């Protein structure tokens, strides 16, 4: 016998306009979870200007590098 998975709660911090859609579904920047409760928490935080993945300086550099 297999129990159904619990329904996911709608997180108000997630985009509802479809901008977060991808082939893989929602792929947040950071995921935290609890195995004992079988749920995930989507972490939402302020932008960090030194983030190696999304900082404006890093994105500009990668765009320039890609054009060369």
PDB file of N, CA and C in Angstrom:
ATOM      1  N   UNK A   1       0.846  -1.171   0.000  1.00  0.00           N
ATOM      2  CA  UNK A   1       0.000   0.000   0.000  1.00  0.00           C
ATOM      3  C   UNK A   1       0.897   1.240   0.000  1.00  0.00           C
ATOM      4  N   UNK A   2       0.580   2.203  -0.832  1.00  0.00           N
ATOM      5  CA  UNK A   2       1.361   3.421  -0.948  1.00  0.00           C
ATOM      6  C   UNK A   2       0.494   4.618  -0.587  1.00  0.00           C
ATOM      7  N   UNK A   3       0.969   5.425   0.336  1.00  0.00           N
ATOM      8  CA  UNK A   3       0.249   6.644   0.713  1.00  0.00           C
ATOM      9  C   UNK A   3       0.586   7.746  -0.278  1.00  0.00           C
ATOM     10  N   UNK A   4      -0.379   8.566  -0.562  1.00  0.00           N
ATOM     11  CA  UNK A   4      -0.153   9.702  -1.471  1.00  0.00           C
ATOM     12  C   UNK A   4       0.746  10.731  -0.801  1.00  0.00           C
ATOM     13  N   UNK A   5       1.548  11.400  -1.602  1.00  0.00           N
ATOM     14  CA  UNK A   5       2.425  12.450  -1.084  1.00  0.00           C
ATOM     15  C   UNK A   5       1.577  13.633  -0.630  1.00  0.00           C
ATOM     16  N   UNK A   6       2.017  14.350   0.391  1.00  0.00           N
ATOM     17  CA  UNK A   6       1.253  15.520   0.835  1.00  0.00           C
ATOM     18  C   UNK A   6       1.259  16.602  -0.233  1.00  0.00           C
ATOM     19  N   UNK A   7       0.171  17.343  -0.303  1.00  0.00           N
ATOM     20  CA  UNK A   7       0.077  18.438  -1.271  1.00  0.00           C
ATOM     21  C   UNK A   7       1.042  19.551  -0.885  1.00  0.00           C
ATOM     22  N   UNK A   8       1.674  20.133  -1.885  1.00  0.00           N
ATOM     23  CA  UNK A   8       2.608  21.236  -1.642  1.00  0.00           C
ATOM     24  C   UNK A   8       1.829  22.496  -1.316  1.00  0.00           C
ATOM     25  N   UNK A   9       2.303  23.245  -0.353  1.00  0.00           N
ATOM     26  CA  UNK A   9       1.689  24.532  -0.034  1.00  0.00           C
ATOM     27  C   UNK A   9       2.157  25.566  -1.035  1.00  0.00           C
ATOM     28  N   UNK A  10       1.273  26.444  -1.443  1.00  0.00           N
ATOM     29  CA  UNK A  10       1.650  27.509  -2.363  1.00  0.00           C
ATOM     30  C   UNK A  10       2.466  28.540  -1.602  1.00  0.00           C
ATOM     31  N   UNK A  11       3.677  28.761  -2.036  1.00  0.00           N
ATOM     32  CA  UNK A  11       4.562  29.724  -1.393  1.00  0.00           C
ATOM     33  C   UNK A  11       4.301  31.099  -1.982  1.00  0.00           C
ATOM     34  N   UNK A  12       3.908  32.093  -1.178  1.00  0.00           N
ATOM     35  CA  UNK A  12       3.624  33.428  -1.716  1.00  0.00           C
ATOM     36  C   UNK A  12       4.848  34.123  -2.300  1.00  0.00           C
ATOM     37  N   UNK A  13       6.056  33.638  -1.988  1.00  0.00           N
ATOM     38  CA  UNK A  13       7.268  34.254  -2.519  1.00  0.00           C
ATOM     39  C   UNK A  13       7.642  33.747  -3.902  1.00  0.00           C
ATOM     40  N   UNK A  14       6.907  32.764  -4.414  1.00  0.00           N
ATOM     41  CA  UNK A  14       7.229  32.192  -5.718  1.00  0.00           C
ATOM     42  C   UNK A  14       6.470  32.896  -6.822  1.00  0.00           C
ATOM     43  N   UNK A  15       7.049  32.983  -8.021  1.00  0.00           N
ATOM     44  CA  UNK A  15       6.359  33.653  -9.127  1.00  0.00           C
ATOM     45  C   UNK A  15       5.119  32.876  -9.543  1.00  0.00           C
ATOM     46  N   UNK A  16       4.040  33.611  -9.832  1.00  0.00           N
ATOM     47  CA  UNK A  16       2.797  32.972 -10.267  1.00  0.00           C
ATOM     48  C   UNK A  16       2.503  33.270 -11.727  1.00  0.00           C
ATOM     49  N   UNK A  17       3.364  34.054 -12.377  1.00  0.00           N
ATOM     50  CA  UNK A  17       3.127  34.430 -13.765  1.00  0.00           C
ATOM     51  C   UNK A  17       3.748  33.454 -14.756  1.00  0.00           C
ATOM     52  N   UNK A  18       4.259  32.325 -14.286  1.00  0.00           N
ATOM     53  CA  UNK A  18       4.861  31.346 -15.177  1.00  0.00           C
ATOM     54  C   UNK A  18       6.338  31.593 -15.440  1.00  0.00           C
ATOM     55  N   UNK A  19       6.906  32.671 -14.886  1.00  0.00           N
ATOM     56  CA  UNK A  19       8.314  32.971 -15.149  1.00  0.00           C
ATOM     57  C   UNK A  19       9.242  31.959 -14.490  1.00  0.00           C
ATOM     58  N   UNK A  20       8.743  31.207 -13.526  1.00  0.00           N
ATOM     59  CA  UNK A  20       9.563  30.205 -12.862  1.00  0.00           C
ATOM     60  C   UNK A  20       9.446  28.832 -13.483  1.00  0.00           C
ATOM     61  N   UNK A  21       8.660  28.720 -14.570  1.00  0.00           N
ATOM     62  CA  UNK A  21       8.467  27.425 -15.210  1.00  0.00           C
ATOM     63  C   UNK A  21       9.716  26.998 -15.962  1.00  0.00           C
ATOM     64  N   UNK A  22      10.026  25.726 -15.885  1.00  0.00           N
ATOM     65  CA  UNK A  22      11.120  25.168 -16.661  1.00  0.00           C
ATOM     66  C   UNK A  22      10.799  23.704 -16.923  1.00  0.00           C
ATOM     67  N   UNK A  23      11.625  23.050 -17.704  1.00  0.00           N
ATOM     68  CA  UNK A  23      11.427  21.645 -18.002  1.00  0.00           C
ATOM     69  C   UNK A  23      11.471  20.819 -16.723  1.00  0.00           C
ATOM     70  N   UNK A  24      12.273  21.265 -15.768  1.00  0.00           N
ATOM     71  CA  UNK A  24      12.423  20.556 -14.505  1.00  0.00           C
ATOM     72  C   UNK A  24      11.404  20.969 -13.453  1.00  0.00           C
ATOM     73  N   UNK A  25      10.527  21.912 -13.784  1.00  0.00           N
ATOM     74  CA  UNK A  25       9.610  22.447 -12.789  1.00  0.00           C
ATOM     75  C   UNK A  25      10.282  23.594 -12.070  1.00  0.00           C
ATOM     76  N   UNK A  26       9.831  23.883 -10.868  1.00  0.00           N
ATOM     77  CA  UNK A  26      10.405  24.969 -10.093  1.00  0.00           C
ATOM     78  C   UNK A  26      11.821  24.603  -9.664  1.00  0.00           C
ATOM     79  N   UNK A  27      12.790  25.448 -10.010  1.00  0.00           N
ATOM     80  CA  UNK A  27      14.168  25.233  -9.605  1.00  0.00           C
ATOM     81  C   UNK A  27      14.616  26.488  -8.853  1.00  0.00           C
ATOM     82  N   UNK A  28      14.345  26.531  -7.551  1.00  0.00           N
ATOM     83  CA  UNK A  28      14.713  27.711  -6.781  1.00  0.00           C
ATOM     84  C   UNK A  28      16.218  27.809  -6.582  1.00  0.00           C
ATOM     85  N   UNK A  29      16.672  28.967  -6.189  1.00  0.00           N
ATOM     86  CA  UNK A  29      18.092  29.199  -5.952  1.00  0.00           C
ATOM     87  C   UNK A  29      18.604  28.330  -4.808  1.00  0.00           C
ATOM     88  N   UNK A  30      17.795  28.163  -3.808  1.00  0.00           N
ATOM     89  CA  UNK A  30      18.223  27.382  -2.661  1.00  0.00           C
ATOM     90  C   UNK A  30      17.034  26.599  -2.108  1.00  0.00           C
ATOM     91  N   UNK A  31      17.245  25.333  -1.844  1.00  0.00           N
ATOM     92  CA  UNK A  31      16.198  24.468  -1.296  1.00  0.00           C
ATOM     93  C   UNK A  31      16.662  23.907   0.040  1.00  0.00           C
ATOM     94  N   UNK A  32      15.805  23.933   1.005  1.00  0.00           N
ATOM     95  CA  UNK A  32      16.067  23.279   2.282  1.00  0.00           C
ATOM     96  C   UNK A  32      14.935  22.302   2.505  1.00  0.00           C
ATOM     97  N   UNK A  33      15.203  21.204   3.126  1.00  0.00           N
ATOM     98  CA  UNK A  33      14.146  20.231   3.319  1.00  0.00           C
ATOM     99  C   UNK A  33      14.272  19.453   4.605  1.00  0.00           C
ATOM    100  N   UNK A  34      13.210  18.751   4.901  1.00  0.00           N
ATOM    101  CA  UNK A  34      13.146  17.911   6.083  1.00  0.00           C
ATOM    102  C   UNK A  34      12.661  16.538   5.653  1.00  0.00           C
ATOM    103  N   UNK A  35      13.505  15.533   5.766  1.00  0.00           N
ATOM    104  CA  UNK A  35      13.114  14.189   5.366  1.00  0.00           C
ATOM    105  C   UNK A  35      12.062  13.601   6.295  1.00  0.00           C
ATOM    106  N   UNK A  36      12.146  13.895   7.575  1.00  0.00           N
ATOM    107  CA  UNK A  36      11.198  13.329   8.534  1.00  0.00           C
ATOM    108  C   UNK A  36       9.773  13.789   8.250  1.00  0.00           C
ATOM    109  N   UNK A  37       9.628  14.977   7.684  1.00  0.00           N
ATOM    110  CA  UNK A  37       8.302  15.517   7.408  1.00  0.00           C
ATOM    111  C   UNK A  37       7.987  15.514   5.921  1.00  0.00           C
ATOM    112  N   UNK A  38       8.921  15.086   5.084  1.00  0.00           N
ATOM    113  CA  UNK A  38       8.759  15.025   3.632  1.00  0.00           C
ATOM    114  C   UNK A  38       8.216  16.334   3.068  1.00  0.00           C
ATOM    115  N   UNK A  39       8.938  17.413   3.330  1.00  0.00           N
ATOM    116  CA  UNK A  39       8.553  18.705   2.770  1.00  0.00           C
ATOM    117  C   UNK A  39       9.798  19.520   2.473  1.00  0.00           C
ATOM    118  N   UNK A  40       9.667  20.436   1.563  1.00  0.00           N
ATOM    119  CA  UNK A  40      10.749  21.338   1.192  1.00  0.00           C
ATOM    120  C   UNK A  40      10.362  22.756   1.559  1.00  0.00           C
ATOM    121  N   UNK A  41      11.355  23.559   1.864  1.00  0.00           N
ATOM    122  CA  UNK A  41      11.133  24.971   2.140  1.00  0.00           C
ATOM    123  C   UNK A  41      11.907  25.756   1.094  1.00  0.00           C
ATOM    124  N   UNK A  42      11.225  26.642   0.402  1.00  0.00           N
ATOM    125  CA  UNK A  42      11.868  27.489  -0.605  1.00  0.00           C
ATOM    126  C   UNK A  42      12.376  28.744   0.091  1.00  0.00           C
ATOM    127  N   UNK A  43      13.689  28.909   0.101  1.00  0.00           N
ATOM    128  CA  UNK A  43      14.304  30.047   0.774  1.00  0.00           C
ATOM    129  C   UNK A  43      14.278  31.252  -0.159  1.00  0.00           C
ATOM    130  N   UNK A  44      13.797  32.370   0.333  1.00  0.00           N
ATOM    131  CA  UNK A  44      13.761  33.614  -0.428  1.00  0.00           C
ATOM    132  C   UNK A  44      14.569  34.635   0.351  1.00  0.00           C
ATOM    133  N   UNK A  45      15.523  35.255  -0.304  1.00  0.00           N
ATOM    134  CA  UNK A  45      16.367  36.225   0.384  1.00  0.00           C
ATOM    135  C   UNK A  45      16.686  37.410  -0.508  1.00  0.00           C
ATOM    136  N   UNK A  46      17.332  38.375   0.058  1.00  0.00           N
ATOM    137  CA  UNK A  46      17.727  39.573  -0.681  1.00  0.00           C
ATOM    138  C   UNK A  46      18.905  39.256  -1.592  1.00  0.00           C
ATOM    139  N   UNK A  47      19.012  40.010  -2.681  1.00  0.00           N
ATOM    140  CA  UNK A  47      20.128  39.844  -3.613  1.00  0.00           C
ATOM    141  C   UNK A  47      21.432  40.207  -2.924  1.00  0.00           C
ATOM    142  N   UNK A  48      22.480  39.471  -3.257  1.00  0.00           N
ATOM    143  CA  UNK A  48      23.801  39.698  -2.676  1.00  0.00           C
ATOM    144  C   UNK A  48      24.726  40.141  -3.803  1.00  0.00           C
ATOM    145  N   UNK A  49      25.315  41.320  -3.691  1.00  0.00           N
ATOM    146  CA  UNK A  49      26.097  41.884  -4.796  1.00  0.00           C
ATOM    147  C   UNK A  49      27.388  41.135  -5.091  1.00  0.00           C
ATOM    148  N   UNK A  50      27.790  40.210  -4.237  1.00  0.00           N
ATOM    149  CA  UNK A  50      29.001  39.426  -4.475  1.00  0.00           C
ATOM    150  C   UNK A  50      28.693  37.965  -4.790  1.00  0.00           C
ATOM    151  N   UNK A  51      27.448  37.649  -5.064  1.00  0.00           N
ATOM    152  CA  UNK A  51      27.062  36.271  -5.381  1.00  0.00           C
ATOM    153  C   UNK A  51      27.748  35.846  -6.674  1.00  0.00           C
ATOM    154  N   UNK A  52      28.449  34.718  -6.651  1.00  0.00           N
ATOM    155  CA  UNK A  52      29.183  34.273  -7.836  1.00  0.00           C
ATOM    156  C   UNK A  52      28.271  33.761  -8.937  1.00  0.00           C
ATOM    157  N   UNK A  53      27.009  33.529  -8.634  1.00  0.00           N
ATOM    158  CA  UNK A  53      26.095  33.017  -9.647  1.00  0.00           C
ATOM    159  C   UNK A  53      25.165  34.049 -10.228  1.00  0.00           C
ATOM    160  N   UNK A  54      24.883  35.121  -9.495  1.00  0.00           N
ATOM    161  CA  UNK A  54      23.858  36.042  -9.970  1.00  0.00           C
ATOM    162  C   UNK A  54      24.176  37.520  -9.779  1.00  0.00           C
ATOM    163  N   UNK A  55      25.354  37.861  -9.274  1.00  0.00           N
ATOM    164  CA  UNK A  55      25.690  39.267  -9.088  1.00  0.00           C
ATOM    165  C   UNK A  55      25.792  39.955 -10.447  1.00  0.00           C
ATOM    166  N   UNK A  56      25.384  41.209 -10.497  1.00  0.00           N
ATOM    167  CA  UNK A  56      25.418  41.951 -11.769  1.00  0.00           C
ATOM    168  C   UNK A  56      26.811  41.957 -12.384  1.00  0.00           C
ATOM    169  N   UNK A  57      27.827  42.152 -11.536  1.00  0.00           N
ATOM    170  CA  UNK A  57      29.202  42.183 -12.050  1.00  0.00           C
ATOM    171  C   UNK A  57      29.564  40.857 -12.704  1.00  0.00           C
ATOM    172  N   UNK A  58      29.202  39.759 -12.071  1.00  0.00           N
ATOM    173  CA  UNK A  58      29.518  38.431 -12.610  1.00  0.00           C
ATOM    174  C   UNK A  58      28.750  38.179 -13.904  1.00  0.00           C
ATOM    175  N   UNK A  59      27.486  38.562 -13.927  1.00  0.00           N
ATOM    176  CA  UNK A  59      26.673  38.360 -15.133  1.00  0.00           C
ATOM    177  C   UNK A  59      27.212  39.185 -16.304  1.00  0.00           C
ATOM    178  N   UNK A  60      27.593  40.439 -16.030  1.00  0.00           N
ATOM    179  CA  UNK A  60      28.168  41.287 -17.085  1.00  0.00           C
ATOM    180  C   UNK A  60      29.447  40.662 -17.627  1.00  0.00           C
ATOM    181  N   UNK A  61      30.306  40.203 -16.725  1.00  0.00           N
ATOM    182  CA  UNK A  61      31.572  39.590 -17.127  1.00  0.00           C
ATOM    183  C   UNK A  61      31.323  38.359 -18.003  1.00  0.00           C
ATOM    184  N   UNK A  62      30.396  37.510 -17.598  1.00  0.00           N
ATOM    185  CA  UNK A  62      30.112  36.287 -18.359  1.00  0.00           C
ATOM    186  C   UNK A  62      29.515  36.606 -19.723  1.00  0.00           C
ATOM    187  N   UNK A  63      28.671  37.637 -19.807  1.00  0.00           N
ATOM    188  CA  UNK A  63      28.118  38.039 -21.115  1.00  0.00           C
ATOM    189  C   UNK A  63      29.227  38.534 -22.032  1.00  0.00           C
ATOM    190  N   UNK A  64      30.127  39.383 -21.489  1.00  0.00           N
ATOM    191  CA  UNK A  64      31.244  39.881 -22.299  1.00  0.00           C
ATOM    192  C   UNK A  64      32.142  38.732 -22.738  1.00  0.00           C
ATOM    193  N   UNK A  65      32.406  37.805 -21.831  1.00  0.00           N
ATOM    194  CA  UNK A  65      33.257  36.658 -22.136  1.00  0.00           C
ATOM    195  C   UNK A  65      32.609  35.787 -23.216  1.00  0.00           C
ATOM    196  N   UNK A  66      31.288  35.630 -23.175  1.00  0.00           N
ATOM    197  CA  UNK A  66      30.582  34.804 -24.155  1.00  0.00           C
ATOM    198  C   UNK A  66      30.597  35.446 -25.543  1.00  0.00           C
ATOM    199  N   UNK A  67      30.637  36.771 -25.604  1.00  0.00           N
ATOM    200  CA  UNK A  67      30.624  37.469 -26.892  1.00  0.00           C
ATOM    201  C   UNK A  67      31.981  37.437 -27.582  1.00  0.00           C
ATOM    202  N   UNK A  68      33.037  37.154 -26.849  1.00  0.00           N
ATOM    203  CA  UNK A  68      34.383  37.141 -27.427  1.00  0.00           C
ATOM    204  C   UNK A  68      34.671  35.830 -28.113  1.00  0.00           C
TER     205      UNK A  68
END
